[in-house]
Tab-separated table of C-alpha atoms in Angstrom:
chain	number	residue	atom	x	y	z
A	1	UNK	CA	0.000	0.000	0.000
A	2	UNK	CA	1.318	3.450	-0.904
A	3	UNK	CA	1.648	5.862	1.974
A	4	UNK	CA	2.467	9.509	1.883
A	5	UNK	CA	6.162	10.166	2.403
A	6	UNK	CA	5.321	13.522	3.864
A	7	UNK	CA	3.462	13.375	7.160
A	8	UNK	CA	1.711	16.567	6.145
A	9	UNK	CA	-0.303	15.279	3.251
A	10	UNK	CA	-2.740	17.994	2.264
A	11	UNK	CA	-6.076	18.283	0.553
A	12	UNK	CA	-7.233	20.396	-2.384
A	13	UNK	CA	-10.246	21.798	-0.591
A	14	UNK	CA	-11.944	25.073	0.117
A	15	UNK	CA	-11.430	26.374	3.591
A	16	UNK	CA	-15.113	27.369	3.476
A	17	UNK	CA	-16.500	24.841	3.486
A	18	UNK	CA	-45.352	-0.685	-30.772
A	19	UNK	CA	-44.237	-4.113	-29.698
A	20	UNK	CA	-41.177	-5.264	-31.547
A	21	UNK	CA	-41.609	-8.234	-33.800
A	22	UNK	CA	-39.242	-11.147	-33.515
A	23	UNK	CA	-36.093	-10.496	-35.515
A	24	UNK	CA	-35.853	-12.114	-38.905
A	25	UNK	CA	-32.686	-13.787	-40.056
A	26	UNK	CA	-30.557	-11.526	-42.196
A	27	UNK	CA	-28.061	-12.561	-44.763
A	28	UNK	CA	-24.664	-10.828	-44.527
A	29	UNK	CA	-25.464	-8.803	-47.636
A	30	UNK	CA	-28.660	-7.424	-46.069
A	31	UNK	CA	-26.977	-5.952	-42.968
A	32	UNK	CA	-26.755	-2.173	-42.967
A	33	UNK	CA	-23.038	-1.650	-42.569
A	34	UNK	CA	-23.528	2.039	-41.868
A	35	UNK	CA	-25.081	1.366	-38.475
A	36	UNK	CA	-22.699	2.444	-35.686
A	37	UNK	CA	-24.043	-0.334	-33.458
A	38	UNK	CA	-22.912	-3.193	-35.694
A	39	UNK	CA	-19.461	-4.564	-35.201
A	40	UNK	CA	-17.713	-4.735	-38.526
A	41	UNK	CA	-14.678	-6.715	-39.451
A	42	UNK	CA	-11.728	-4.367	-39.560
A	43	UNK	CA	-10.056	-3.989	-42.899
A	44	UNK	CA	-6.621	-5.523	-43.108
A	45	UNK	CA	-5.350	-2.630	-45.212
A	46	UNK	CA	-5.195	0.627	-43.291
A	47	UNK	CA	-2.607	2.280	-45.533
A	48	UNK	CA	-5.267	4.455	-47.128
A	49	UNK	CA	-5.898	6.372	-43.907
A	50	UNK	CA	-5.848	10.146	-44.374
A	51	UNK	CA	-6.956	13.118	-42.319
A	52	UNK	CA	-10.679	12.884	-41.663
A	53	UNK	CA	-10.928	9.313	-42.986
A	54	UNK	CA	-13.676	7.206	-41.371
A	55	UNK	CA	-12.636	5.289	-38.253
A	56	UNK	CA	-14.125	2.150	-36.720
A	57	UNK	CA	-17.883	2.677	-36.098
A	58	UNK	CA	-17.719	2.334	-32.309
A	59	UNK	CA	-14.663	4.570	-31.866
A	60	UNK	CA	-14.198	8.291	-32.187
A	61	UNK	CA	-12.481	9.286	-35.411
A	62	UNK	CA	-8.867	9.857	-34.418
A	63	UNK	CA	-7.562	9.993	-37.988
A	64	UNK	CA	-7.266	13.753	-38.180
A	65	UNK	CA	-3.895	15.383	-38.776
A	66	UNK	CA	-3.442	16.530	-35.162
A	67	UNK	CA	-4.221	14.892	-31.848
A	68	UNK	CA	-5.392	18.197	-30.425
A	69	UNK	CA	-4.674	20.816	-27.811
A	70	UNK	CA	-4.262	19.958	-24.117
A	71	UNK	CA	-4.335	22.723	-21.508
A	72	UNK	CA	-2.876	22.420	-18.022
A	73	UNK	CA	-4.041	25.055	-15.544
A	74	UNK	CA	-1.796	24.666	-12.516
A	75	UNK	CA	-2.687	26.830	-9.526
A	76	UNK	CA	-0.216	26.680	-6.667
A	77	UNK	CA	-0.280	30.108	-5.006
A	78	UNK	CA	-3.456	31.945	-3.983
A	79	UNK	CA	-4.308	35.480	-2.962
A	80	UNK	CA	-4.644	35.821	0.842
A	81	UNK	CA	-8.264	36.938	0.431
A	82	UNK	CA	-9.203	33.425	-0.717
A	83	UNK	CA	-7.994	31.824	2.505
A	84	UNK	CA	-6.412	29.008	0.499
A	85	UNK	CA	-3.057	27.421	1.312
A	86	UNK	CA	-0.212	26.950	-1.147
A	87	UNK	CA	-0.597	23.678	-3.060
A	88	UNK	CA	2.863	22.208	-2.611
A	89	UNK	CA	3.527	19.274	-4.930
A	90	UNK	CA	1.279	20.513	-7.729
A	91	UNK	CA	4.225	21.362	-10.004
A	92	UNK	CA	5.182	17.676	-9.941
A	93	UNK	CA	1.664	16.842	-11.140
A	94	UNK	CA	1.826	19.438	-13.919
A	95	UNK	CA	5.217	18.238	-15.177
A	96	UNK	CA	4.082	14.615	-15.275
A	97	UNK	CA	0.857	15.482	-17.080
A	98	UNK	CA	2.741	17.571	-19.628
A	99	UNK	CA	5.073	14.686	-20.416
A	100	UNK	CA	2.359	12.037	-20.597
A	101	UNK	CA	0.023	13.964	-22.907
A	102	UNK	CA	2.882	15.041	-25.153
A	103	UNK	CA	3.711	11.347	-25.504
A	104	UNK	CA	0.116	10.769	-26.642
A	105	UNK	CA	0.540	13.356	-29.403
A	106	UNK	CA	-1.121	16.402	-27.854
A	107	UNK	CA	0.107	19.957	-28.135
A	108	UNK	CA	0.380	20.767	-24.434
A	109	UNK	CA	0.170	24.314	-23.083
A	110	UNK	CA	0.743	24.874	-19.382
A	111	UNK	CA	-0.404	27.928	-17.427
A	112	UNK	CA	0.670	28.509	-13.820
A	113	UNK	CA	-1.198	30.531	-11.155
A	114	UNK	CA	-4.105	31.696	-13.279
A	115	UNK	CA	-6.471	34.382	-12.013
A	116	UNK	CA	-10.230	34.092	-12.618
A	117	UNK	CA	-10.491	36.625	-15.453
A	118	UNK	CA	-7.529	35.112	-17.271
A	119	UNK	CA	-8.810	31.554	-16.801
A	120	UNK	CA	-12.202	32.401	-18.282
A	121	UNK	CA	-10.674	34.364	-21.163
A	122	UNK	CA	-8.187	31.577	-21.890
A	123	UNK	CA	-10.806	28.849	-22.188
A	124	UNK	CA	-13.112	30.991	-24.326
A	125	UNK	CA	-10.219	31.860	-26.644
A	126	UNK	CA	-9.214	28.207	-27.010
A	127	UNK	CA	-12.822	27.187	-27.706
A	128	UNK	CA	-12.846	29.762	-30.485
A	129	UNK	CA	-9.914	28.146	-32.292
A	130	UNK	CA	-10.417	26.070	-35.419
A	131	UNK	CA	-10.172	22.446	-34.204
A	132	UNK	CA	-11.145	20.985	-37.586
A	133	UNK	CA	-7.824	19.154	-37.966
A	134	UNK	CA	-7.831	17.805	-34.389
A	135	UNK	CA	-9.057	14.514	-32.925
A	136	UNK	CA	-10.172	16.006	-29.612
A	137	UNK	CA	-9.532	18.543	-26.869
A	138	UNK	CA	-8.240	18.046	-23.343
A	139	UNK	CA	-7.791	20.103	-20.208
A	140	UNK	CA	-6.445	19.425	-16.715
A	141	UNK	CA	-7.189	21.808	-13.855
A	142	UNK	CA	-5.098	21.472	-10.702
A	143	UNK	CA	-6.394	23.674	-7.912
A	144	UNK	CA	-8.468	23.987	-4.756
A	145	UNK	CA	-12.216	23.616	-5.080
A	146	UNK	CA	-15.584	22.564	-3.762
A	147	UNK	CA	-18.426	20.801	-5.527
A	148	UNK	CA	-19.208	22.498	-8.837
A	149	UNK	CA	-16.641	25.267	-8.344
A	150	UNK	CA	-12.907	25.634	-8.882
A	151	UNK	CA	-10.508	28.147	-7.405
A	152	UNK	CA	-8.574	30.532	-9.576
A	153	UNK	CA	-5.774	32.277	-7.704
A	154	UNK	CA	-8.074	35.132	-6.711
A	155	UNK	CA	-11.440	33.436	-6.186
A	156	UNK	CA	-13.862	30.723	-7.271
A	157	UNK	CA	-15.419	30.039	-10.654
A	158	UNK	CA	-18.307	27.698	-11.517
A	159	UNK	CA	-17.066	24.678	-13.432
A	160	UNK	CA	-19.949	25.134	-15.874
A	161	UNK	CA	-18.612	28.531	-16.962
A	162	UNK	CA	-15.299	26.918	-17.891
A	163	UNK	CA	-16.889	24.120	-19.950
A	164	UNK	CA	-19.701	26.165	-21.546
A	165	UNK	CA	-17.618	27.489	-24.491
A	166	UNK	CA	-16.816	23.924	-25.617
A	167	UNK	CA	-20.436	22.827	-26.006
A	168	UNK	CA	-21.699	22.011	-29.477
A	169	UNK	CA	-23.636	25.227	-30.076
A	170	UNK	CA	-20.570	27.345	-29.281
A	171	UNK	CA	-17.632	25.301	-30.579
A	172	UNK	CA	-18.685	23.741	-33.907
A	173	UNK	CA	-15.233	22.393	-34.824
A	174	UNK	CA	-15.332	20.095	-31.760
A	175	UNK	CA	-18.841	18.771	-32.414
A	176	UNK	CA	-18.768	14.973	-32.355
A	177	UNK	CA	-15.271	14.986	-30.839
A	178	UNK	CA	-14.262	14.179	-27.242
A	179	UNK	CA	-13.822	17.037	-24.791
A	180	UNK	CA	-11.783	15.618	-21.903
A	181	UNK	CA	-11.465	17.326	-18.513
A	182	UNK	CA	-9.264	16.045	-15.681
A	183	UNK	CA	-9.990	17.799	-12.382
A	184	UNK	CA	-7.613	17.568	-9.435
A	185	UNK	CA	-9.562	19.474	-6.788
A	186	UNK	CA	-11.477	18.811	-3.607
A	187	UNK	CA	-15.247	18.639	-3.879
A	188	UNK	CA	-16.012	19.443	-0.191
A	189	UNK	CA	-14.565	18.754	3.259
A	190	UNK	CA	-15.542	15.167	4.083
A	191	UNK	CA	-12.783	12.574	4.452
A	192	UNK	CA	-13.158	9.078	3.038
A	193	UNK	CA	-12.382	6.431	5.638
A	194	UNK	CA	-10.839	2.978	5.475
A	195	UNK	CA	-13.445	0.244	5.105
A	196	UNK	CA	-12.547	-3.410	5.431
A	197	UNK	CA	-14.353	-5.480	2.844
A	198	UNK	CA	-15.692	-7.762	5.570
A	199	UNK	CA	-17.382	-4.760	7.220
A	200	UNK	CA	-19.288	-3.600	4.165
A	201	UNK	CA	-22.539	-5.394	5.079
A	202	UNK	CA	-22.675	-4.066	8.632
A	203	UNK	CA	-22.283	-0.493	7.418
A	204	UNK	CA	-25.472	-0.643	5.386
A	205	UNK	CA	-27.531	0.107	8.494
A	206	UNK	CA	-25.598	3.337	9.007
A	207	UNK	CA	-26.346	4.410	5.441
A	208	UNK	CA	-30.042	3.563	5.871
A	209	UNK	CA	-30.157	5.594	9.071
A	210	UNK	CA	-28.598	8.577	7.339
A	211	UNK	CA	-31.177	8.454	4.545
A	212	UNK	CA	-34.003	8.096	7.064
A	213	UNK	CA	-32.826	11.309	8.691
A	214	UNK	CA	-33.160	13.183	5.448
A	215	UNK	CA	-29.682	12.795	4.016
A	216	UNK	CA	-29.795	12.622	0.244
A	217	UNK	CA	-27.041	12.415	-2.335
A	218	UNK	CA	-25.886	15.802	-3.598
A	219	UNK	CA	-27.360	16.898	-6.891
A	220	UNK	CA	-24.781	18.027	-9.400
A	221	UNK	CA	-25.098	19.519	-12.827
A	222	UNK	CA	-23.464	17.937	-15.842
A	223	UNK	CA	-23.718	19.081	-19.441
A	224	UNK	CA	-26.543	17.582	-21.449
A	225	UNK	CA	-24.528	17.681	-24.673
A	226	UNK	CA	-22.645	14.580	-25.707
A	227	UNK	CA	-18.920	13.909	-25.971
A	228	UNK	CA	-17.745	15.364	-22.671
A	229	UNK	CA	-15.789	13.422	-20.099
A	230	UNK	CA	-15.000	14.591	-16.576
A	231	UNK	CA	-12.432	12.619	-14.585
A	232	UNK	CA	-12.646	13.923	-11.024
A	233	UNK	CA	-9.977	13.129	-8.474
A	234	UNK	CA	-12.653	12.384	-5.868
A	235	UNK	CA	-16.390	11.816	-5.465
A	236	UNK	CA	-18.765	14.665	-4.546
A	237	UNK	CA	-18.448	15.824	-0.968
A	238	UNK	CA	-14.904	14.667	-0.250
A	239	UNK	CA	-11.307	15.784	0.068
A	240	UNK	CA	-8.772	15.092	-2.653
A	241	UNK	CA	-5.358	14.178	-1.228
A	242	UNK	CA	-2.048	15.588	-2.373
A	243	UNK	CA	1.455	14.778	-1.179
A	244	UNK	CA	3.705	17.803	-0.741
A	245	UNK	CA	6.622	16.065	-2.483
A	246	UNK	CA	5.133	13.466	-4.832
A	247	UNK	CA	2.013	15.258	-6.004
A	248	UNK	CA	-1.633	14.222	-5.808
A	249	UNK	CA	-2.736	10.597	-5.600
A	250	UNK	CA	-5.051	10.918	-8.595
A	251	UNK	CA	-2.510	12.502	-10.943
A	252	UNK	CA	0.194	10.054	-9.852
A	253	UNK	CA	-2.076	7.117	-10.707
A	254	UNK	CA	-3.306	8.707	-13.947
A	255	UNK	CA	0.233	9.260	-15.204
A	256	UNK	CA	1.303	5.714	-14.286
A	257	UNK	CA	-1.602	4.256	-16.267
A	258	UNK	CA	-1.094	6.577	-19.252
A	259	UNK	CA	2.601	5.726	-19.380
A	260	UNK	CA	1.913	1.978	-19.423
A	261	UNK	CA	-1.291	1.769	-21.456
A	262	UNK	CA	-1.864	5.162	-23.124
A	263	UNK	CA	-1.378	4.183	-26.801
A	264	UNK	CA	-3.190	0.843	-26.593
A	265	UNK	CA	-6.019	0.853	-24.004
A	266	UNK	CA	-9.408	2.554	-24.249
A	267	UNK	CA	-9.686	5.678	-22.091
A	268	UNK	CA	-12.547	4.600	-19.795
A	269	UNK	CA	-10.719	1.327	-19.156
A	270	UNK	CA	-7.621	3.306	-18.208
A	271	UNK	CA	-9.591	5.520	-15.851
A	272	UNK	CA	-11.085	2.426	-14.219
A	273	UNK	CA	-7.538	1.290	-13.501
A	274	UNK	CA	-6.799	4.724	-12.062
A	275	UNK	CA	-9.822	4.338	-9.785
A	276	UNK	CA	-8.549	1.006	-8.527
A	277	UNK	CA	-5.016	2.244	-7.883
A	278	UNK	CA	-6.168	5.275	-5.915
A	279	UNK	CA	-8.839	3.355	-3.979
A	280	UNK	CA	-6.676	0.393	-2.989
A	281	UNK	CA	-3.044	1.487	-3.084
A	282	UNK	CA	-3.092	4.918	-1.449
A	283	UNK	CA	-3.748	5.786	2.173
A	284	UNK	CA	-2.989	8.918	4.140
A	285	UNK	CA	-0.188	8.983	6.686
A	286	UNK	CA	-0.765	12.098	8.760
A	287	UNK	CA	0.207	13.460	12.157
A	288	UNK	CA	-3.408	14.490	12.695
A	289	UNK	CA	-5.577	11.716	14.089
A	290	UNK	CA	-8.742	12.667	12.217
A	291	UNK	CA	-6.995	12.322	8.827
A	292	UNK	CA	-4.947	9.207	9.605
A	293	UNK	CA	-5.585	6.220	7.287
A	294	UNK	CA	-7.955	8.171	5.065
A	295	UNK	CA	-8.836	6.969	1.563
A	296	UNK	CA	-9.974	8.501	-1.724
A	297	UNK	CA	-12.265	7.403	-4.552
A	298	UNK	CA	-11.960	9.094	-7.974
A	299	UNK	CA	-15.077	9.617	-10.053
A	300	UNK	CA	-15.714	9.354	-13.799
A	301	UNK	CA	-18.612	11.294	-15.328
A	302	UNK	CA	-18.806	10.277	-18.973
A	303	UNK	CA	-21.023	11.670	-21.700
A	304	UNK	CA	-18.910	10.036	-24.373
A	305	UNK	CA	-20.752	8.214	-27.144
A	306	UNK	CA	-17.869	6.184	-28.557
A	307	UNK	CA	-14.579	4.696	-27.427
A	308	UNK	CA	-11.441	6.803	-27.127
A	309	UNK	CA	-8.090	5.357	-28.253
A	310	UNK	CA	-4.859	7.362	-28.401
A	311	UNK	CA	-3.217	5.146	-30.996
A	312	UNK	CA	-0.061	6.526	-32.654
A	313	UNK	CA	-0.690	8.542	-35.787
A	314	UNK	CA	-0.010	6.914	-39.145
A	315	UNK	CA	2.779	8.599	-41.145
A	316	UNK	CA	0.411	9.596	-43.938
A	317	UNK	CA	-1.879	11.336	-41.413
A	318	UNK	CA	0.870	13.432	-39.861
A	319	UNK	CA	2.311	14.546	-43.222
């Protein structure tokens, strides 16, 4: 089990807290090969691939000339008025992310200590670019936060404001393409505790009691448009842990998985591995009793409609 080397592991939180008929038998020639739900035999000759060429029906088309742009917004230092502590270790996260997504073919742009007006302007400017030659778009935000809101260096911004410019009615050159957001922030102040698997049944009564007393899961907004993915470092309502020397648990695990499987494994499968690593292999080691042996569970919110593969570009696509 991975433990924090630094006894002062910290959290990225806010200090304020008609009936169908039976199917008839179809001959191979009568099957509609244009249907995206039918698995088709892959052609053995892929040498004819060119920018914008059709891809496999259940995968996003990643045969454009460029992989796409990937932004890293890395907030370490905050104005005193925010009441937020310095996020030591975040530069390690940013450097690892930059390397991993460059390896996957992205054009990576990193921005450190971004104020609210600049962050909003930056994302709206990027959404206004022509992404016609790109497979997708990606963005990682490393900062403090609470549910639905992220800290710039001088105050909070709603997450929805940051993603709004990339929706289909505002960014036509990314319509039908994945918009990937990786969010290393807290989502409130609760701390996830260690739970032995053998104790899981006995804890159901506690959950039932909480619901009987009026506790209900938090309602969160997610975009209704397709092709967005949000990979949160933690579930709603909880801390997100970060080591002052090694970086955050979530970004550490994400970069390990991308390094080993990035060009060959589907994205949701990779994020499931990230979930497992963070949930089972990390545990806090703190000098404060109330945070000792705490755990973390990442969260995937996917509105993707196809599979995402970061396969290497073919030479005739890049040229």
